[in-house]
């Protein structure tokens, strides 16, 4: 059965002064998907989210959300979405419970008390529910803000780096709620700086780079299409580490100075790895360990963004 598009974007453009932030963005999101948008810092992810949620106007292009034209029917779009931005948007002069209750009333939620209590418990806020939010820690405010996004029946929930700053327990709670919400038929549009989060949650992943979407597919299709391997190489000293990093600068994926480890792309053929190790034997360094593995979504992202497509 063909899935229904809930977000459709055609040739979206946005410029700030001399900088073209978005330069012809095209993609669709299907109902019930967890759609994850990736991109380096400054790539325009938050700008795109702000435009899709009617906070910022766009310069050119067309956008439909749940069948509504974003430019002509922005009020209808707002009725169909919720947003958790990068900074908590909660009322400091209300308690956590009052913040949640207010949103539940605005969204005409049935069984308000039950919904609010359930979410407070899910995000470990129940014992602080009667405390004024101005006395919450940054992490507690973040958890409250995320919980508020799931109140009611928004058709699309926009989450802009929602788990940044959360402890592991609450990151996992957020992941579980995202999965459950999508299973129930609602759509999650998520940006994140955690590649493992994208790999775990996403039905579809898109990469925004230099103003355009350079990749848009399921995590598995991406890994199959860009099938490659990586090798982590450990050396004995910091001097060895710096020399190895400089020698492999053109193919670096990541470096860990503390562990004296460098990770690089290698080809799929076994001979490619053997050739690399033979090449490194010629350097005046001591290799203590090496480990080869299939490329992760993080490896592919770094390769595409650092090296282009």
CSV table of N, CA and C in Angstrom, one decimal, residues 100-228:
chain,number,residue,atom,x,y,z
A,100,UNK,N,2.4,21.7,31.5
A,100,UNK,CA,1.8,20.6,30.8
A,100,UNK,C,0.3,20.7,30.7
A,101,UNK,N,-0.3,21.1,31.7
A,101,UNK,CA,-1.8,21.2,31.7
A,101,UNK,C,-2.2,22.3,30.8
A,102,UNK,N,-1.5,23.4,30.7
A,102,UNK,CA,-1.8,24.5,29.8
A,102,UNK,C,-1.8,24.0,28.4
A,103,UNK,N,-0.8,23.3,28.0
A,103,UNK,CA,-0.7,22.8,26.6
A,103,UNK,C,-1.8,21.8,26.3
A,104,UNK,N,-2.1,20.9,27.3
A,104,UNK,CA,-3.2,20.0,27.1
A,104,UNK,C,-4.5,20.7,26.9
A,105,UNK,N,-4.7,21.8,27.6
A,105,UNK,CA,-6.0,22.5,27.4
A,105,UNK,C,-6.0,23.2,26.1
A,106,UNK,N,-4.9,23.8,25.7
A,106,UNK,CA,-4.8,24.5,24.4
A,106,UNK,C,-5.1,23.5,23.2
A,107,UNK,N,-4.6,22.3,23.4
A,107,UNK,CA,-4.8,21.3,22.3
A,107,UNK,C,-6.0,20.4,22.5
A,108,UNK,N,-6.9,20.8,23.4
A,108,UNK,CA,-8.2,20.2,23.6
A,108,UNK,C,-8.1,18.7,23.8
A,109,UNK,N,-7.1,18.3,24.7
A,109,UNK,CA,-6.8,16.9,25.0
A,109,UNK,C,-7.9,16.3,25.9
A,110,UNK,N,-8.4,15.1,25.5
A,110,UNK,CA,-9.3,14.4,26.4
A,110,UNK,C,-8.4,13.7,27.5
A,111,UNK,N,-9.0,13.5,28.6
A,111,UNK,CA,-8.3,12.9,29.8
A,111,UNK,C,-7.0,13.6,30.0
A,112,UNK,N,-7.1,14.9,30.2
A,112,UNK,CA,-5.9,15.7,30.4
A,112,UNK,C,-5.0,15.2,31.5
A,113,UNK,N,-5.6,15.0,32.7
A,113,UNK,CA,-4.9,14.5,33.9
A,113,UNK,C,-4.1,13.3,33.6
A,114,UNK,N,-4.7,12.3,32.9
A,114,UNK,CA,-4.0,11.0,32.7
A,114,UNK,C,-2.8,11.2,31.7
A,115,UNK,N,-3.0,12.0,30.7
A,115,UNK,CA,-2.0,12.3,29.7
A,115,UNK,C,-0.8,13.0,30.3
A,116,UNK,N,-1.1,14.0,31.1
A,116,UNK,CA,0.0,14.8,31.7
A,116,UNK,C,0.7,14.0,32.7
A,117,UNK,N,0.0,13.2,33.6
A,117,UNK,CA,0.7,12.4,34.6
A,117,UNK,C,1.6,11.3,33.9
A,118,UNK,N,1.1,10.8,32.8
A,118,UNK,CA,1.9,9.7,32.1
A,118,UNK,C,3.2,10.3,31.6
A,119,UNK,N,3.1,11.5,31.0
A,119,UNK,CA,4.3,12.1,30.4
A,119,UNK,C,5.3,12.6,31.5
A,120,UNK,N,4.8,13.1,32.6
A,120,UNK,CA,5.6,13.5,33.7
A,120,UNK,C,6.4,12.3,34.2
A,121,UNK,N,5.7,11.2,34.3
A,121,UNK,CA,6.4,10.0,34.8
A,121,UNK,C,7.4,9.5,33.8
A,122,UNK,N,7.1,9.5,32.5
A,122,UNK,CA,8.0,9.0,31.5
A,122,UNK,C,9.3,9.8,31.5
A,123,UNK,N,9.2,11.1,31.8
A,123,UNK,CA,10.4,11.9,31.7
A,123,UNK,C,11.0,12.2,33.1
A,124,UNK,N,10.6,11.4,34.1
A,124,UNK,CA,11.2,11.5,35.4
A,124,UNK,C,11.0,12.9,36.0
A,125,UNK,N,9.8,13.5,35.8
A,125,UNK,CA,9.5,14.8,36.3
A,125,UNK,C,8.4,14.8,37.4
A,126,UNK,N,7.9,13.7,37.7
A,126,UNK,CA,6.7,13.6,38.6
A,126,UNK,C,7.0,14.2,40.0
A,127,UNK,N,8.1,13.9,40.6
A,127,UNK,CA,8.4,14.4,41.9
A,127,UNK,C,8.7,15.9,41.9
A,128,UNK,N,8.9,16.5,40.7
A,128,UNK,CA,9.2,17.9,40.6
A,128,UNK,C,8.0,18.7,40.0
A,129,UNK,N,6.9,18.0,39.8
A,129,UNK,CA,5.8,18.6,39.0
A,129,UNK,C,5.2,19.8,39.6
A,130,UNK,N,5.3,20.0,40.9
A,130,UNK,CA,4.7,21.1,41.6
A,130,UNK,C,5.7,22.2,41.9
A,131,UNK,N,6.9,22.1,41.4
A,131,UNK,CA,8.0,23.0,41.5
A,131,UNK,C,7.9,24.0,40.4
A,132,UNK,N,8.1,25.3,40.7
A,132,UNK,CA,8.2,26.3,39.6
A,132,UNK,C,9.4,26.0,38.7
A,133,UNK,N,9.1,26.2,37.4
A,133,UNK,CA,10.1,25.8,36.4
A,133,UNK,C,11.4,26.7,36.5
A,134,UNK,N,11.3,27.9,37.1
A,134,UNK,CA,12.5,28.8,37.3
A,134,UNK,C,13.5,28.1,38.2
A,135,UNK,N,13.0,27.1,39.0
A,135,UNK,CA,13.9,26.4,39.9
A,135,UNK,C,14.4,25.1,39.3
A,136,UNK,N,14.0,24.8,38.0
A,136,UNK,CA,14.5,23.5,37.4
A,136,UNK,C,15.9,23.7,36.9
A,137,UNK,N,16.6,22.6,36.8
A,137,UNK,CA,17.9,22.5,36.2
A,137,UNK,C,17.7,22.6,34.7
A,138,UNK,N,18.8,22.8,33.9
A,138,UNK,CA,18.7,22.9,32.5
A,138,UNK,C,18.2,21.6,31.9
A,139,UNK,N,18.6,20.4,32.4
A,139,UNK,CA,18.2,19.1,31.9
A,139,UNK,C,16.7,18.9,32.2
A,140,UNK,N,16.2,19.3,33.4
A,140,UNK,CA,14.8,19.2,33.7
A,140,UNK,C,13.9,20.0,32.8
A,141,UNK,N,14.4,21.3,32.5
A,141,UNK,CA,13.6,22.1,31.5
A,141,UNK,C,13.5,21.4,30.2
A,142,UNK,N,14.7,20.9,29.8
A,142,UNK,CA,14.7,20.2,28.4
A,142,UNK,C,13.7,19.0,28.4
A,143,UNK,N,13.7,18.2,29.4
A,143,UNK,CA,12.8,17.1,29.5
A,143,UNK,C,11.3,17.5,29.5
A,144,UNK,N,11.0,18.6,30.2
A,144,UNK,CA,9.7,19.2,30.2
A,144,UNK,C,9.3,19.6,28.8
A,145,UNK,N,10.2,20.3,28.2
A,145,UNK,CA,9.9,20.9,26.8
A,145,UNK,C,9.6,19.7,25.9
A,146,UNK,N,10.4,18.7,25.9
A,146,UNK,CA,10.2,17.5,25.0
A,146,UNK,C,8.8,16.9,25.4
A,147,UNK,N,8.5,16.7,26.6
A,147,UNK,CA,7.3,16.1,27.0
A,147,UNK,C,6.1,16.8,26.5
A,148,UNK,N,6.2,18.2,26.5
A,148,UNK,CA,5.1,19.0,26.1
A,148,UNK,C,4.8,18.8,24.6
A,149,UNK,N,5.8,18.5,23.8
A,149,UNK,CA,5.6,18.3,22.4
A,149,UNK,C,4.7,17.1,22.0
A,150,UNK,N,4.7,16.1,23.0
A,150,UNK,CA,3.9,14.9,22.7
A,150,UNK,C,2.5,15.0,23.2
A,151,UNK,N,2.1,16.1,23.8
A,151,UNK,CA,0.7,16.3,24.2
A,151,UNK,C,-0.2,16.5,23.1
A,152,UNK,N,-1.4,15.9,23.1
A,152,UNK,CA,-2.4,16.0,22.1
A,152,UNK,C,-2.1,15.2,20.9
A,153,UNK,N,-2.6,15.7,19.7
A,153,UNK,CA,-2.5,14.9,18.5
A,153,UNK,C,-1.9,15.6,17.3
A,154,UNK,N,-0.7,16.2,17.5
A,154,UNK,CA,-0.1,16.9,16.4
A,154,UNK,C,0.3,15.8,15.3
A,155,UNK,N,0.0,16.1,14.1
A,155,UNK,CA,0.3,15.1,13.0
A,155,UNK,C,1.8,15.0,12.7
A,156,UNK,N,2.5,16.2,12.9
A,156,UNK,CA,4.0,16.2,12.7
A,156,UNK,C,4.6,16.8,14.0
A,157,UNK,N,5.6,16.1,14.6
A,157,UNK,CA,6.3,16.6,15.7
A,157,UNK,C,7.7,16.9,15.3
A,158,UNK,N,8.1,18.2,15.4
A,158,UNK,CA,9.4,18.6,15.0
A,158,UNK,C,10.3,18.6,16.3
A,159,UNK,N,11.4,17.9,16.3
A,159,UNK,CA,12.3,17.9,17.4
A,159,UNK,C,13.7,18.3,16.9
A,160,UNK,N,14.1,19.5,17.3
A,160,UNK,CA,15.4,20.0,16.9
A,160,UNK,C,16.5,19.7,17.9
A,161,UNK,N,17.3,18.7,17.7
A,161,UNK,CA,18.3,18.2,18.6
A,161,UNK,C,17.7,18.0,20.0
A,162,UNK,N,16.7,17.2,20.2
A,162,UNK,CA,16.0,17.1,21.4
A,162,UNK,C,16.8,16.5,22.6
A,163,UNK,N,17.7,15.6,22.3
A,163,UNK,CA,18.3,14.9,23.4
A,163,UNK,C,19.7,15.5,23.8
A,164,UNK,N,20.1,16.6,23.2
A,164,UNK,CA,21.4,17.2,23.5
A,164,UNK,C,21.3,17.7,25.0
A,165,UNK,N,22.3,17.2,25.8
A,165,UNK,CA,22.3,17.6,27.2
A,165,UNK,C,21.5,16.7,28.1
A,166,UNK,N,20.8,15.7,27.6
A,166,UNK,CA,20.1,14.8,28.4
A,166,UNK,C,21.0,13.6,28.9
A,167,UNK,N,20.8,13.1,30.1
A,167,UNK,CA,21.5,12.0,30.5
A,167,UNK,C,21.0,10.7,29.8
A,168,UNK,N,21.8,9.6,29.8
A,168,UNK,CA,21.5,8.4,29.0
A,168,UNK,C,20.1,7.9,29.3
A,169,UNK,N,19.7,7.9,30.6
A,169,UNK,CA,18.3,7.4,30.9
A,169,UNK,C,17.2,8.1,30.2
A,170,UNK,N,17.3,9.5,30.2
A,170,UNK,CA,16.3,10.3,29.6
A,170,UNK,C,16.4,10.3,28.0
A,171,UNK,N,17.6,10.1,27.5
A,171,UNK,CA,17.8,9.9,26.1
A,171,UNK,C,17.0,8.7,25.6
A,172,UNK,N,17.2,7.6,26.4
A,172,UNK,CA,16.5,6.4,26.0
A,172,UNK,C,15.0,6.5,26.1
A,173,UNK,N,14.5,7.2,27.2
A,173,UNK,CA,13.1,7.4,27.3
A,173,UNK,C,12.5,8.2,26.2
A,174,UNK,N,13.3,9.2,25.7
A,174,UNK,CA,12.9,10.0,24.5
A,174,UNK,C,12.8,9.1,23.3
A,175,UNK,N,13.8,8.3,23.1
A,175,UNK,CA,13.9,7.4,21.9
A,175,UNK,C,12.6,6.5,21.9
A,176,UNK,N,12.3,5.9,23.1
A,176,UNK,CA,11.2,5.0,23.2
A,176,UNK,C,9.9,5.7,22.8
A,177,UNK,N,9.7,6.9,23.3
A,177,UNK,CA,8.5,7.7,23.0
A,177,UNK,C,8.4,8.0,21.6
A,178,UNK,N,9.5,8.3,21.0
A,178,UNK,CA,9.5,8.6,19.5
A,178,UNK,C,9.1,7.4,18.7
A,179,UNK,N,9.6,6.3,19.1
A,179,UNK,CA,9.3,5.0,18.4
A,179,UNK,C,7.8,4.7,18.6
A,180,UNK,N,7.3,4.9,19.8
A,180,UNK,CA,5.8,4.6,20.0
A,180,UNK,C,4.9,5.6,19.3
A,181,UNK,N,5.3,6.8,19.2
A,181,UNK,CA,4.5,7.8,18.6
A,181,UNK,C,4.4,7.6,17.1
A,182,UNK,N,5.6,7.2,16.5
A,182,UNK,CA,5.6,6.9,15.0
A,182,UNK,C,4.7,5.6,14.8
A,183,UNK,N,4.8,4.7,15.6
A,183,UNK,CA,4.1,3.4,15.4
A,183,UNK,C,2.6,3.7,15.5
A,184,UNK,N,2.2,4.7,16.3
A,184,UNK,CA,0.8,5.1,16.4
A,184,UNK,C,0.3,5.9,15.2
A,185,UNK,N,1.2,6.2,14.2
A,185,UNK,CA,0.8,6.9,13.0
A,185,UNK,C,1.2,8.3,12.8
A,186,UNK,N,1.8,8.9,13.9
A,186,UNK,CA,2.2,10.3,13.8
A,186,UNK,C,3.6,10.4,13.2
A,187,UNK,N,4.0,11.5,12.7
A,187,UNK,CA,5.3,11.7,12.0
A,187,UNK,C,6.3,12.5,12.9
A,188,UNK,N,7.5,12.0,13.0
A,188,UNK,CA,8.6,12.7,13.7
A,188,UNK,C,9.6,13.2,12.7
A,189,UNK,N,9.8,14.5,12.8
A,189,UNK,CA,10.9,15.2,12.0
A,189,UNK,C,12.0,15.6,13.0
A,190,UNK,N,13.1,14.9,12.9
A,190,UNK,CA,14.1,15.1,14.0
A,190,UNK,C,15.5,15.5,13.4
A,191,UNK,N,16.1,16.5,14.0
A,191,UNK,CA,17.5,16.8,13.7
A,191,UNK,C,18.3,16.3,15.0
A,192,UNK,N,19.5,15.9,14.7
A,192,UNK,CA,20.3,15.4,15.8
A,192,UNK,C,21.8,15.6,15.5
A,193,UNK,N,22.6,15.7,16.5
A,193,UNK,CA,24.1,15.7,16.3
A,193,UNK,C,24.6,14.3,16.7
A,194,UNK,N,23.8,13.4,17.1
A,194,UNK,CA,24.2,12.0,17.5
A,194,UNK,C,23.9,11.1,16.3
A,195,UNK,N,25.0,10.6,15.7
A,195,UNK,CA,24.8,9.7,14.6
A,195,UNK,C,24.2,8.4,15.0
A,196,UNK,N,24.5,7.9,16.2
A,196,UNK,CA,23.9,6.6,16.6
A,196,UNK,C,22.4,6.8,16.9
A,197,UNK,N,22.0,8.0,17.3
A,197,UNK,CA,20.6,8.3,17.4
A,197,UNK,C,19.8,8.1,16.1
A,198,UNK,N,20.4,8.7,15.1
A,198,UNK,CA,19.8,8.6,13.7
A,198,UNK,C,19.8,7.2,13.3
A,199,UNK,N,20.8,6.4,13.5
A,199,UNK,CA,20.9,5.1,13.0
A,199,UNK,C,19.8,4.2,13.8
A,200,UNK,N,19.6,4.5,15.0
A,200,UNK,CA,18.6,3.7,15.8
A,200,UNK,C,17.2,4.1,15.5
A,201,UNK,N,16.9,5.4,15.3
A,201,UNK,CA,15.5,5.8,15.2
A,201,UNK,C,15.0,5.9,13.8
A,202,UNK,N,15.8,6.2,12.8
A,202,UNK,CA,15.4,6.7,11.5
A,202,UNK,C,14.7,5.7,10.7
A,203,UNK,N,13.6,6.0,10.1
A,203,UNK,CA,13.1,5.2,8.9
A,203,UNK,C,13.7,5.8,7.7
A,204,UNK,N,14.0,7.1,7.7
A,204,UNK,CA,14.6,7.7,6.5
A,204,UNK,C,15.6,8.8,7.1
A,205,UNK,N,16.8,8.9,6.4
A,205,UNK,CA,17.8,9.8,6.8
A,205,UNK,C,18.1,10.7,5.6
A,206,UNK,N,18.2,12.0,5.8
A,206,UNK,CA,18.6,13.0,4.8
A,206,UNK,C,19.8,13.8,5.3
A,207,UNK,N,20.7,14.1,4.4
A,207,UNK,CA,21.9,14.9,4.8
A,207,UNK,C,21.8,16.2,4.1
A,208,UNK,N,21.9,17.3,4.8
A,208,UNK,CA,21.9,18.6,4.3
A,208,UNK,C,23.3,19.1,4.3
A,209,UNK,N,23.8,19.5,3.1
A,209,UNK,CA,25.1,19.9,2.9
A,209,UNK,C,25.2,21.0,1.8
A,210,UNK,N,25.8,22.1,2.2
A,210,UNK,CA,26.0,23.3,1.3
A,210,UNK,C,24.7,23.7,0.6
A,211,UNK,N,23.6,23.7,1.4
A,211,UNK,CA,22.4,24.2,1.0
A,211,UNK,C,21.5,23.2,0.2
A,212,UNK,N,21.9,22.0,0.1
A,212,UNK,CA,21.1,21.0,-0.7
A,212,UNK,C,21.1,19.7,0.1
A,213,UNK,N,20.1,18.9,-0.2
A,213,UNK,CA,20.0,17.5,0.3
A,213,UNK,C,20.9,16.7,-0.6
A,214,UNK,N,21.9,16.1,-0.1
A,214,UNK,CA,22.9,15.3,-0.9
A,214,UNK,C,22.6,13.8,-0.8
A,215,UNK,N,21.7,13.4,0.2
A,215,UNK,CA,21.4,12.0,0.3
A,215,UNK,C,20.1,11.9,1.1
A,216,UNK,N,19.3,11.0,0.7
A,216,UNK,CA,17.9,10.8,1.3
A,216,UNK,C,17.5,9.4,1.1
A,217,UNK,N,17.6,8.5,2.1
A,217,UNK,CA,17.3,7.1,2.0
A,217,UNK,C,17.2,6.5,3.4
A,218,UNK,N,16.8,5.2,3.4
A,218,UNK,CA,16.8,4.5,4.7
A,218,UNK,C,18.3,4.3,5.1
A,219,UNK,N,18.5,4.1,6.4
A,219,UNK,CA,19.9,3.8,6.9
A,219,UNK,C,20.5,2.6,6.2
A,220,UNK,N,19.7,1.6,6.0
A,220,UNK,CA,20.2,0.4,5.4
A,220,UNK,C,20.6,0.6,4.0
A,221,UNK,N,19.7,1.3,3.2
A,221,UNK,CA,20.0,1.5,1.8
A,221,UNK,C,21.3,2.4,1.7
A,222,UNK,N,21.5,3.4,2.6
A,222,UNK,CA,22.7,4.2,2.6
A,222,UNK,C,23.9,3.3,2.8
A,223,UNK,N,23.8,2.4,3.8
A,223,UNK,CA,25.0,1.6,4.1
A,223,UNK,C,25.3,0.6,2.9
A,224,UNK,N,24.2,0.1,2.3
A,224,UNK,CA,24.4,-0.8,1.2
A,224,UNK,C,25.0,0.0,-0.1
A,225,UNK,N,24.5,1.2,-0.3
A,225,UNK,CA,25.0,2.0,-1.4
A,225,UNK,C,26.4,2.5,-1.3
A,226,UNK,N,26.7,2.9,0.0
A,226,UNK,CA,28.1,3.4,0.2
A,226,UNK,C,28.9,2.3,1.0
A,227,UNK,N,28.7,1.1,0.5
A,227,UNK,CA,29.4,0.0,1.2
A,227,UNK,C,30.9,0.2,1.3
A,228,UNK,N,31.4,0.4,2.4
A,228,UNK,CA,32.8,0.5,2.6
A,228,UNK,C,33.2,0.1,4.0
